[in-house]
mmCIF file of C-alpha atoms and ligand atoms in Angstrom:
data_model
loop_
_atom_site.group_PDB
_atom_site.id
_atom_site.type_symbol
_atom_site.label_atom_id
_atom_site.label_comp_id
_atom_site.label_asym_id
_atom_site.label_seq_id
_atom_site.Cartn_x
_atom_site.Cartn_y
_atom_site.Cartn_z
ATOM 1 C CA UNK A 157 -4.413 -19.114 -25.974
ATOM 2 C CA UNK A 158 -3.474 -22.555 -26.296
ATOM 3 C CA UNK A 159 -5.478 -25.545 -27.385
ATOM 4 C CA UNK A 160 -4.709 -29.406 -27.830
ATOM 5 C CA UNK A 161 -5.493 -28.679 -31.169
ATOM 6 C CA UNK A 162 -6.782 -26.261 -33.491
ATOM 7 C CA UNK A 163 -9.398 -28.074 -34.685
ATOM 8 C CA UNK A 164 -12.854 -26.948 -33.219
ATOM 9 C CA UNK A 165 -14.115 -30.133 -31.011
ATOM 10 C CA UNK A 166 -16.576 -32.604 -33.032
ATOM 11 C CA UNK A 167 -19.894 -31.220 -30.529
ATOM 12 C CA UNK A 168 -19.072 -27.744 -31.906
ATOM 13 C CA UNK A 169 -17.377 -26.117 -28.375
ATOM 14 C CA UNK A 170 -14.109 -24.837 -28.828
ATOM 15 C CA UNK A 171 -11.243 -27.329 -27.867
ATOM 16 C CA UNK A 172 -10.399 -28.227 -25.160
ATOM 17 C CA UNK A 173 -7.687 -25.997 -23.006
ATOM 18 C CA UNK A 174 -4.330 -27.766 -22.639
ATOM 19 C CA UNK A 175 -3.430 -26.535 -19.304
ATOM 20 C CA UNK A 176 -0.126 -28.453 -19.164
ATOM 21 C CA UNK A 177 1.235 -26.706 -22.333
ATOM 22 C CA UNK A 178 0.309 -23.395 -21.307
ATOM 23 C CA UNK A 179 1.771 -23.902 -17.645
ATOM 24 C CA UNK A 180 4.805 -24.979 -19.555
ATOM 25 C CA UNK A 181 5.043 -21.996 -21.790
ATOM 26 C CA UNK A 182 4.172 -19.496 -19.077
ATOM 27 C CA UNK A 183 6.570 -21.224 -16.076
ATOM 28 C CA UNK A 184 9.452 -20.443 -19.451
ATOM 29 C CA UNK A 185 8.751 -17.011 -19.862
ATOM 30 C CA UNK A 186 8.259 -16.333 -16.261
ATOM 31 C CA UNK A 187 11.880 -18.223 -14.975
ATOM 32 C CA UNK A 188 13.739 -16.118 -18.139
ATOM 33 C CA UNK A 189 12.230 -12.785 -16.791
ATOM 34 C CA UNK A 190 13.372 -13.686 -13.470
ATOM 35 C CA UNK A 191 16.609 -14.416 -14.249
ATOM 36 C CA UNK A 192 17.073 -11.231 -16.442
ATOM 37 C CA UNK A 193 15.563 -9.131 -13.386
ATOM 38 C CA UNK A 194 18.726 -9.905 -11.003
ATOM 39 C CA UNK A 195 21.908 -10.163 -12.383
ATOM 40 C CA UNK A 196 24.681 -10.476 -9.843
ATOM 41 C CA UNK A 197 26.255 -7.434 -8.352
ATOM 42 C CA UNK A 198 28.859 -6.350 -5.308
ATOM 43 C CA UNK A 199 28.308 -8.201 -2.921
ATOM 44 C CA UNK A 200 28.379 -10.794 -5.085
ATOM 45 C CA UNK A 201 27.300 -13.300 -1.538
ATOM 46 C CA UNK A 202 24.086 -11.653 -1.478
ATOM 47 C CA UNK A 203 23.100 -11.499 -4.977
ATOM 48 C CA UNK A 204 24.005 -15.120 -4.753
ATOM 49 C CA UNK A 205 21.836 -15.817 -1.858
ATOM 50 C CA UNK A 206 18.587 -13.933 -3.545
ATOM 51 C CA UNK A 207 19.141 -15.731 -6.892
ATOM 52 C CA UNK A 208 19.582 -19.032 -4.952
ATOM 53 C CA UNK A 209 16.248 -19.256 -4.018
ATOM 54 C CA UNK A 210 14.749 -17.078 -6.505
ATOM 55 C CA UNK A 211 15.678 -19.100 -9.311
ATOM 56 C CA UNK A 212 15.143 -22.523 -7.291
ATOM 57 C CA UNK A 213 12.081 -23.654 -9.503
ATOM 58 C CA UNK A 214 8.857 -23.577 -8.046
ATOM 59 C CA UNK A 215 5.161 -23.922 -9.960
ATOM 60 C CA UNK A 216 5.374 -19.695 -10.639
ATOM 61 C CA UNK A 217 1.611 -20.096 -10.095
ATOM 62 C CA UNK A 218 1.392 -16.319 -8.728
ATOM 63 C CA UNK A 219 2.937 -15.008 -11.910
ATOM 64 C CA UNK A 220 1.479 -16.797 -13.958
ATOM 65 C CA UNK A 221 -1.894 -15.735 -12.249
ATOM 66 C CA UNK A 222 -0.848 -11.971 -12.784
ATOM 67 C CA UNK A 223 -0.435 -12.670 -16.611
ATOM 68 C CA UNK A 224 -3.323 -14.340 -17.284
ATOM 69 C CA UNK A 225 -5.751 -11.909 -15.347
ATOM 70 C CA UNK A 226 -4.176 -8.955 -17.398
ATOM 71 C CA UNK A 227 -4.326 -10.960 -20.624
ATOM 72 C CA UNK A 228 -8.284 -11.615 -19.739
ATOM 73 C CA UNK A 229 -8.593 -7.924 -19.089
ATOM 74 C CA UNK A 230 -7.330 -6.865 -22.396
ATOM 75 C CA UNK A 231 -3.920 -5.874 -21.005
ATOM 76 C CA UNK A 232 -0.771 -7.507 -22.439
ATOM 77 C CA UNK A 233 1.770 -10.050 -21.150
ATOM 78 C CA UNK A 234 4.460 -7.467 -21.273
ATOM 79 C CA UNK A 235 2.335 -4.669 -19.206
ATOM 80 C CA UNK A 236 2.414 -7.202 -16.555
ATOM 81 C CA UNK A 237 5.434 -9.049 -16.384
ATOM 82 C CA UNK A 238 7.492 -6.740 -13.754
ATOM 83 C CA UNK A 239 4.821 -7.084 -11.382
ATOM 84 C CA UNK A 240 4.757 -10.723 -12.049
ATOM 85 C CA UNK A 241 8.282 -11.073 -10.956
ATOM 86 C CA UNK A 242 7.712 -9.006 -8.137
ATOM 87 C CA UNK A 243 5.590 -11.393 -6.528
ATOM 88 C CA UNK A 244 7.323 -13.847 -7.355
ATOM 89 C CA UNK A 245 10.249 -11.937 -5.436
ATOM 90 C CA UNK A 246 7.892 -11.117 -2.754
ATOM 91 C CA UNK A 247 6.294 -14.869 -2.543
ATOM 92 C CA UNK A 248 9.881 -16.301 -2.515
ATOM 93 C CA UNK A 249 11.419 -13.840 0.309
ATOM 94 C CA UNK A 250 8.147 -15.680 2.085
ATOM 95 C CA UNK A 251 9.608 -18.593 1.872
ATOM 96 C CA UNK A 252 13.217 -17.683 2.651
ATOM 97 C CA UNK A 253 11.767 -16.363 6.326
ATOM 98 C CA UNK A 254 9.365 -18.816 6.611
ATOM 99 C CA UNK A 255 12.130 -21.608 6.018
ATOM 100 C CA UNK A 256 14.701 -19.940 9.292
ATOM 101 C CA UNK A 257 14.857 -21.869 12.797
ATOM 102 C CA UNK A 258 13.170 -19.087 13.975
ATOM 103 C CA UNK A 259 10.322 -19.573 12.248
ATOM 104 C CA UNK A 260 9.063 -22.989 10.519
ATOM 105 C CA UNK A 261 12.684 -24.495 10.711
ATOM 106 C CA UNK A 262 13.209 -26.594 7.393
ATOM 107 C CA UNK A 263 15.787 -28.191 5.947
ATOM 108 C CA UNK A 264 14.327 -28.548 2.003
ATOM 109 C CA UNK A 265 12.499 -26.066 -0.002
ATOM 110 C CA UNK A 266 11.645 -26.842 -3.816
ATOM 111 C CA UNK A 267 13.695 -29.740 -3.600
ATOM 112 C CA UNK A 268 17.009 -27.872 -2.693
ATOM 113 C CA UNK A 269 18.708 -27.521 0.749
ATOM 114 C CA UNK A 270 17.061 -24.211 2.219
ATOM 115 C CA UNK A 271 18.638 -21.258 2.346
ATOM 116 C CA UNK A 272 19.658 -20.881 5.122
ATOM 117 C CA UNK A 273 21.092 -24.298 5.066
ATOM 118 C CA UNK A 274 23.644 -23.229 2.182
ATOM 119 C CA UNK A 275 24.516 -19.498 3.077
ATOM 120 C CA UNK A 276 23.672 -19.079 7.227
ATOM 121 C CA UNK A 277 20.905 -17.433 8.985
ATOM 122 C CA UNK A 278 22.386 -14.003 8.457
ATOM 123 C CA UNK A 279 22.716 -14.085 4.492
ATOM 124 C CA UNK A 280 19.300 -15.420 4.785
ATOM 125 C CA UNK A 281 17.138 -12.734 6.597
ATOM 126 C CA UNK A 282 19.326 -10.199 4.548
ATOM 127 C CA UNK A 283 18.258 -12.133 1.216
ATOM 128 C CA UNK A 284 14.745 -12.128 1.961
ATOM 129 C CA UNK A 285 15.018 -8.329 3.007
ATOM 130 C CA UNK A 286 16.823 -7.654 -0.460
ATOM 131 C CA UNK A 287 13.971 -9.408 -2.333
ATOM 132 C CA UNK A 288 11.647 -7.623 -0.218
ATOM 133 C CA UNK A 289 12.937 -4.012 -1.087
ATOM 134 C CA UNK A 290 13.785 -4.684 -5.139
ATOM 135 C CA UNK A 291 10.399 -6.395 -5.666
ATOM 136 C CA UNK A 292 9.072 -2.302 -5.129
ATOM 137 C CA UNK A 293 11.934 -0.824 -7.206
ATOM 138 C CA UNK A 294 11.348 -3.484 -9.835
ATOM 139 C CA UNK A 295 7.343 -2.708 -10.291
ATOM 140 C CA UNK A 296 7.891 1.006 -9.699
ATOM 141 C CA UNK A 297 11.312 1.110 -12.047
ATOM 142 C CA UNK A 298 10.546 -1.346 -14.915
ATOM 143 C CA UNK A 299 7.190 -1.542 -15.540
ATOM 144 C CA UNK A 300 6.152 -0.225 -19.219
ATOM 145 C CA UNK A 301 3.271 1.289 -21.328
ATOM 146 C CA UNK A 302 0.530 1.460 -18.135
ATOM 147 C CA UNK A 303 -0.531 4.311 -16.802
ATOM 148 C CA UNK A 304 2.017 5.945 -13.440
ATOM 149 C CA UNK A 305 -1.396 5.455 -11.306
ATOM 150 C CA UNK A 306 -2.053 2.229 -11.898
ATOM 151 C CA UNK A 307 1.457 1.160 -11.205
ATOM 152 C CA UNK A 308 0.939 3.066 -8.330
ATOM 153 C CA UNK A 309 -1.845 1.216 -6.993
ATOM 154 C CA UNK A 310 -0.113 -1.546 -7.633
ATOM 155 C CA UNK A 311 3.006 -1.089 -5.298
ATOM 156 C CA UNK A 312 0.184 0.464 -2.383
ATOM 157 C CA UNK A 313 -1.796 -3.368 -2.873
ATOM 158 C CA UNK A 314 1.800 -5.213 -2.812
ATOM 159 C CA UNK A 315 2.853 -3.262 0.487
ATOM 160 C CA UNK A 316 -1.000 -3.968 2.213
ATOM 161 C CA UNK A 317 -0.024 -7.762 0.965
ATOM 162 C CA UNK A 318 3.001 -8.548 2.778
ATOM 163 C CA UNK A 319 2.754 -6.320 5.956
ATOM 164 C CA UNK A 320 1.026 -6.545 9.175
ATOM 165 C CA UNK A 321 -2.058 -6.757 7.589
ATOM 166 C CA UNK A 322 -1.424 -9.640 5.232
ATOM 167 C CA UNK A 323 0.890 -12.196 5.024
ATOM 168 C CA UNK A 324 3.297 -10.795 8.550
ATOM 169 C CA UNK A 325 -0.296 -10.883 10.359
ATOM 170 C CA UNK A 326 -0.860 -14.196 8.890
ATOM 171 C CA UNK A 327 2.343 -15.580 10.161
ATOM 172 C CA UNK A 328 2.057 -13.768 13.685
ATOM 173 C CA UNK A 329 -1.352 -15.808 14.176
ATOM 174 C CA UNK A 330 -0.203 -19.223 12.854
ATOM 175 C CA UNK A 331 3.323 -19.059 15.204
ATOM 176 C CA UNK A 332 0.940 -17.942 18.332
ATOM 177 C CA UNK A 333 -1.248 -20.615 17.585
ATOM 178 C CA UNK A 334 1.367 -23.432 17.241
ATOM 179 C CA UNK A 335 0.676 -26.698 19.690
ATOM 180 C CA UNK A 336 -2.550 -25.050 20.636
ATOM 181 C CA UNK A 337 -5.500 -27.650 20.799
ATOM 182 C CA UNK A 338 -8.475 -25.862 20.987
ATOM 183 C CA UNK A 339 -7.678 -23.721 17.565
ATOM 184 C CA UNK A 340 -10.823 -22.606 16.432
ATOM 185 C CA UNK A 341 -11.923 -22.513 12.542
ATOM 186 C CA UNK A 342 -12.346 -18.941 12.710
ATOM 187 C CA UNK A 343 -8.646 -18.682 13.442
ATOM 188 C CA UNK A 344 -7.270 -20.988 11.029
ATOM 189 C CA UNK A 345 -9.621 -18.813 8.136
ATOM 190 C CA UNK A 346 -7.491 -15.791 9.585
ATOM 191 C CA UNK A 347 -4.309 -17.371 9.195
ATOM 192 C CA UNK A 348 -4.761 -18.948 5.705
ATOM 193 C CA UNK A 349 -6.357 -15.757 4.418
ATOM 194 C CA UNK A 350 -3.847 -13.469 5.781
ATOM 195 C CA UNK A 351 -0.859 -16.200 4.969
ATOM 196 C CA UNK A 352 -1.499 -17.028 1.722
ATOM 197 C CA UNK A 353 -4.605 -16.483 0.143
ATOM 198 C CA UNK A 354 -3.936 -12.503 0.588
ATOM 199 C CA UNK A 355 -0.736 -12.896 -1.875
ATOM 200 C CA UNK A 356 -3.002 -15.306 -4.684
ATOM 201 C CA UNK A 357 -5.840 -12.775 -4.504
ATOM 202 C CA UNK A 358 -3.142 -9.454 -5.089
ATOM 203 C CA UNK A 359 -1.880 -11.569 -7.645
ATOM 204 C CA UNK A 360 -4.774 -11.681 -9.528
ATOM 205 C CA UNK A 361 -6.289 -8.326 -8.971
ATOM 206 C CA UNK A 362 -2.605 -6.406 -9.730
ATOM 207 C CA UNK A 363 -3.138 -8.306 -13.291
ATOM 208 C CA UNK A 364 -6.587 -6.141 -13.595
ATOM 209 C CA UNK A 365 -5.426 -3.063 -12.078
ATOM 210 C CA UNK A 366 -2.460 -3.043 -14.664
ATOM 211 C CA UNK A 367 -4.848 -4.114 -17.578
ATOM 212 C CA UNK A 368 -7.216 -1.218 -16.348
ATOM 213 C CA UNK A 369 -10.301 -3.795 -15.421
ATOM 214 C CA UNK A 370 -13.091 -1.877 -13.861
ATOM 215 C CA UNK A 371 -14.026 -1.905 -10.222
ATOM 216 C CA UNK A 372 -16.746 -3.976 -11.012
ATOM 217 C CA UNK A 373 -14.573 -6.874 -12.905
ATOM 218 C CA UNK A 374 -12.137 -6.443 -10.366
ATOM 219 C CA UNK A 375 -14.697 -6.963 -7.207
ATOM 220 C CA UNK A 376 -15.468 -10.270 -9.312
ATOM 221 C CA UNK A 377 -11.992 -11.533 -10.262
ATOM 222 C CA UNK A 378 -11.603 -10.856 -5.478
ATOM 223 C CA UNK A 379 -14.080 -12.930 -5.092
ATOM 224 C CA UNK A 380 -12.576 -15.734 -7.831
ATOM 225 C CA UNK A 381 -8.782 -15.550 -6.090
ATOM 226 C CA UNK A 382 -10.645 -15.737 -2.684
ATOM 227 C CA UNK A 383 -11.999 -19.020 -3.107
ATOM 228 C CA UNK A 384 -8.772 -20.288 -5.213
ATOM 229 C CA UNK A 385 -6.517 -18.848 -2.431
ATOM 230 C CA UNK A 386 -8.386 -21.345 0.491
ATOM 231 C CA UNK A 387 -8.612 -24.246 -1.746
ATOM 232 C CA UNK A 388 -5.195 -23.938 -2.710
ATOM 233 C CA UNK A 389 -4.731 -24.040 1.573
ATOM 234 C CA UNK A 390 -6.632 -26.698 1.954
ATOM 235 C CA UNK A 391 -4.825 -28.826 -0.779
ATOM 236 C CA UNK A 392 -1.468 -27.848 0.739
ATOM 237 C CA UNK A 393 -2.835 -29.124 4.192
ATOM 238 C CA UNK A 394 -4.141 -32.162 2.691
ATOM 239 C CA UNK A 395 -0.871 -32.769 0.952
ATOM 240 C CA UNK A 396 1.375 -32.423 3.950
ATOM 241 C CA UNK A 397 -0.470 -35.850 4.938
ATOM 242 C CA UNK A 398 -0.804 -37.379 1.929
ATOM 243 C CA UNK A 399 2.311 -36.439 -0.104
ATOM 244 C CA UNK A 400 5.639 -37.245 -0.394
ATOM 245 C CA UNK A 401 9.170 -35.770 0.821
ATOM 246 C CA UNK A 402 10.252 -35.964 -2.897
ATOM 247 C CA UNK A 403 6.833 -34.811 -4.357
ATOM 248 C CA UNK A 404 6.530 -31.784 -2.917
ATOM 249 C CA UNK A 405 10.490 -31.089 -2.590
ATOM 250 C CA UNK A 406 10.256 -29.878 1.368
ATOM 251 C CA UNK A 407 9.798 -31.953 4.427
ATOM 252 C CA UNK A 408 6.213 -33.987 4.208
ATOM 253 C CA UNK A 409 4.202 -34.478 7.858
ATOM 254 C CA UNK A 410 5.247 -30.921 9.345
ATOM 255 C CA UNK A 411 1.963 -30.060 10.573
ATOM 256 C CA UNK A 412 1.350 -32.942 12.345
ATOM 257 C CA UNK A 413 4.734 -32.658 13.845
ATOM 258 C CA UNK A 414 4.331 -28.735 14.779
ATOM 259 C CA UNK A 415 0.862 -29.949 15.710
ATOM 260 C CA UNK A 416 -0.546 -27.438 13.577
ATOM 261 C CA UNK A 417 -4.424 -26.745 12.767
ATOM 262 C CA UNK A 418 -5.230 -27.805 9.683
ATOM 263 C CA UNK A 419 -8.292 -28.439 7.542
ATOM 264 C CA UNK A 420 -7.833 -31.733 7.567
ATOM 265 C CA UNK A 421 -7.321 -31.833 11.777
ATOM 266 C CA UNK A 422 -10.532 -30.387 12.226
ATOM 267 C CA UNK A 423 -12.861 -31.737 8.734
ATOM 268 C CA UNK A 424 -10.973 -34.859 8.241
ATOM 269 C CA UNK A 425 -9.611 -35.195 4.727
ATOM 270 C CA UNK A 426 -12.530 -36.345 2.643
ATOM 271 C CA UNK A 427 -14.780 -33.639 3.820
ATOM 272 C CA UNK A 428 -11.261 -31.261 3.395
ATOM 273 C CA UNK A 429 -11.246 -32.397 -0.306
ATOM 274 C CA UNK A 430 -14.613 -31.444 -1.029
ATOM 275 C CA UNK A 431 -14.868 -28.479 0.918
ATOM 276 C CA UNK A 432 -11.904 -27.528 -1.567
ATOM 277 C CA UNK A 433 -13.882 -28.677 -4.860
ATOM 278 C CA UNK A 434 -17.268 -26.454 -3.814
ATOM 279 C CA UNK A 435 -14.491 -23.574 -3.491
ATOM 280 C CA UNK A 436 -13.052 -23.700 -7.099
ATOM 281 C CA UNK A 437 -16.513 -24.526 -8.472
ATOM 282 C CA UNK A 438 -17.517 -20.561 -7.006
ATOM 283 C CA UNK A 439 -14.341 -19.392 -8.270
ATOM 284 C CA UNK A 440 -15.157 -20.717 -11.753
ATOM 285 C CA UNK A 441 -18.950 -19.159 -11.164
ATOM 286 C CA UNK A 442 -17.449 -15.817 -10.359
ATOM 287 C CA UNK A 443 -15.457 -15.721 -14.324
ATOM 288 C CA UNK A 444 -19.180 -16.812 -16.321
ATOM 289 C CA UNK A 445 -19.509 -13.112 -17.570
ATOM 290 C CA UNK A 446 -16.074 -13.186 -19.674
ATOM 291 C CA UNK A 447 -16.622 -15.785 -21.450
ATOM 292 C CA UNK A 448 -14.020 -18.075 -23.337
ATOM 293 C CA UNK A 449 -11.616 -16.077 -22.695
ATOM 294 C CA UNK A 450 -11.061 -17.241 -19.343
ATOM 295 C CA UNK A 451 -9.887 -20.656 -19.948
ATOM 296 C CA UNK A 452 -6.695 -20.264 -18.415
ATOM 297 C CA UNK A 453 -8.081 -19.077 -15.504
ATOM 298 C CA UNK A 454 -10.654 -21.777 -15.043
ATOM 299 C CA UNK A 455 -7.945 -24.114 -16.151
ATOM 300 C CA UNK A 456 -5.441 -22.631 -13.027
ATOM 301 C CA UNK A 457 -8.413 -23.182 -10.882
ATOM 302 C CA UNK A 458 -9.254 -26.898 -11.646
ATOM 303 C CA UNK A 459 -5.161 -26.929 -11.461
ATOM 304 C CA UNK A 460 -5.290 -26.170 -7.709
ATOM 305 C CA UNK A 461 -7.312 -29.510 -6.607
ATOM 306 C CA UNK A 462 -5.651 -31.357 -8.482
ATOM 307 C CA UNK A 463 -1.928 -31.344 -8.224
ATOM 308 C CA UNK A 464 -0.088 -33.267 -6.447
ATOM 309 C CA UNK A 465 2.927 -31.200 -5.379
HETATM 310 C C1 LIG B 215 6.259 -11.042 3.657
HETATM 311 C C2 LIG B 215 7.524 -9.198 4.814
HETATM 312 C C3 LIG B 215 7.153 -10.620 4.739
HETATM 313 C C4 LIG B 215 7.669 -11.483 5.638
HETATM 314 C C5 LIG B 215 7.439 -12.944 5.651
HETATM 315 C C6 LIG B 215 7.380 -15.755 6.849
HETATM 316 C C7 LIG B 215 6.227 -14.882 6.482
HETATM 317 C C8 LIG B 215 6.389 -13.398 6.641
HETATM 318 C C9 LIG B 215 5.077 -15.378 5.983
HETATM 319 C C10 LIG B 215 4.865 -16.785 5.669
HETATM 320 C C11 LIG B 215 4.161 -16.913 4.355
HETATM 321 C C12 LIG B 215 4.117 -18.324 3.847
HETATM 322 C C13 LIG B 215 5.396 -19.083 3.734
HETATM 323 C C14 LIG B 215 2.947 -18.857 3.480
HETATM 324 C C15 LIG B 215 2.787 -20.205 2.905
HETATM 325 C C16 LIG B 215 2.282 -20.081 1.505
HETATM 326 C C17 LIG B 215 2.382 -21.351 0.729
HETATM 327 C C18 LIG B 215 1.238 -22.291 0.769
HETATM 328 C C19 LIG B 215 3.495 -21.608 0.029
HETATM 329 C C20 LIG B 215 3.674 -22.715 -0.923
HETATM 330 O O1 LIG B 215 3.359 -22.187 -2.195
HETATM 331 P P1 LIG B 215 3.581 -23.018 -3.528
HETATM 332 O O2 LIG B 215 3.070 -24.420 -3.334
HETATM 333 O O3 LIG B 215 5.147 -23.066 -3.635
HETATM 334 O O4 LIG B 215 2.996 -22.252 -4.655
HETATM 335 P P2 LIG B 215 6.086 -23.033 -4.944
HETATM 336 O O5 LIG B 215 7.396 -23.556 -4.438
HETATM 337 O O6 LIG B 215 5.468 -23.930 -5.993
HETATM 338 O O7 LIG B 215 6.172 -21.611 -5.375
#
């Protein structure tokens, strides 16, 4: 664990948690993992393509999630890693799809020129399909020193993730819903659940499962990724207004534009930005019972209100 210093504070508590050196250390180890996990191959185009936008940069906040729930659950950094890079794979392929005309049409992802945009449409669904397919061999192939049926829960929670039930449902609602007025907020829950908060919370609960938490911890670290995974929503909703083109790397205003439902659209923004600070105050609640050890997680949390990108 990282501290400013490693001096104990002059109340007594421990020191503070530096949450920008740890993000800093863990975005490293993550981006070197990822780059290890797919070396080019024949044909070299596609390997291209899936590196492209693989190794585009990014926060890594779902790895680094994964890591940090199996280092709070006893398990190691190493036990975790290939699952950390498969969601990264799997979050990634997201945004390859998400990115097509077909879909959410954009021209700039992570401050790069979309994929699409630099190898076609074709290379582009077939990149996200590649990513989609080696994120399972990757888990099921490379992961080391935990148990065959945890790994194998694993890959059963990563399927349930992306499919029709998760984040493919969660797309299907919010394309249906598109330049609809009358969205209600019990649809826009389903599609920011389903969308993205279904990939934070598998995040954090494949860190557990690996690290052998017990049902118990497990129910609690849900319940901590659910309320992280629709603040981190309602901050991205809030920052489409708010943000800038060259702060968040992709096209700012495209929810207005699509005339999307958004928190903000039906709260307004002040009311969105508090709604998002009660959510990562239960999140915090939910990690009491384990102690100091989960700074980083609190830390991640406080992270997700306050960024800016
Ligand atoms: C998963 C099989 C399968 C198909 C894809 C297109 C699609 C189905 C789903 C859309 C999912 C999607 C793009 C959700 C948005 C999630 C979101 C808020 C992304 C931005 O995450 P950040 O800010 O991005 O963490 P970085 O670039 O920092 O990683």
């Amino acid at each position: 664990m990282v501290a400013t210093d490693g001096r104990p504070a002059p109340n007594g508590e421990s020191p503070a948690f530096d949450l920008s050196t740890y993000l800093k250390e863990r975005k490293a180890q993550v981006e070197a993992a990822l780059d290890r996990s797919l070396p080019l191959g024949y044909p070299e185009k596609i390997y291209e393509a899936m590196r492209y936008s693989l190794l585009a940069g990014g926060k890594r906040l779902r790895p680094i999630l994964c890591l940090a729930t199996c280092e709070l659950m006893g398990g190691t950094m190493e036990m975790a890693m290939p699952t950390a890079c498969a969601l990264e794979m799997l979050h990634t392929m997201s945004l390859i799809h998400d990115d097509l005309p077909a879909m959410d049409n954009d021209d700039y992802r992570r401050g790069k020129l979309t994929n699409h945009k630099v190898y076609g449409e074709d290379m582009a669904i077939l990149a996200g399909d590649g990513l989609l397919a080696y994120a399972f061999e990757y888990v099921a192939t490379q992961t080391q020193g935990v148990p065959a049926e945890r790994v194998l829960q694993v890959i059963a929670r990563l399927g349930r993730t992306v499919g029709a039930a998760g984040l493919v449902g969660g797309q299907v609602v919010d394309l249906e819903s598109e330049g609809k007025s009358d969205i209600q907020e019990e649809t826009l829950h389903y599609i920011h659940t389903h969308k993205t908060g279904a990939l934070l919370e598998t995040c954090v609960v494949c860190g557990g499962i690996l690290a052998g938490a017990t049902d118990a911890d497990i129910e609690r670290l849900s319940r901590y990724a659910q309320n992280i995974g629709l603040a981190f929503q309602i901050i991205d909703d809030i920052l489409d207004i708010t943000a800038t083109q060259e702060e968040l790397g992709k096209t700012a205003g495209k929810d207005l534009q699509a005339q999307k439902a958004t928190y903000p659209s039906l709260w307004g923004l002040e009311a969105s930005k508090a709604k998002a600070q009660e959510l990562i105050e239960e999140a915090i609640a939910q990690l009491e019972p384990f102690g100091e050890r989960s700074q980083p997680l609190i830390a991640l949390a406080n992270f997700i209100t306050a960024r800016t990108y």
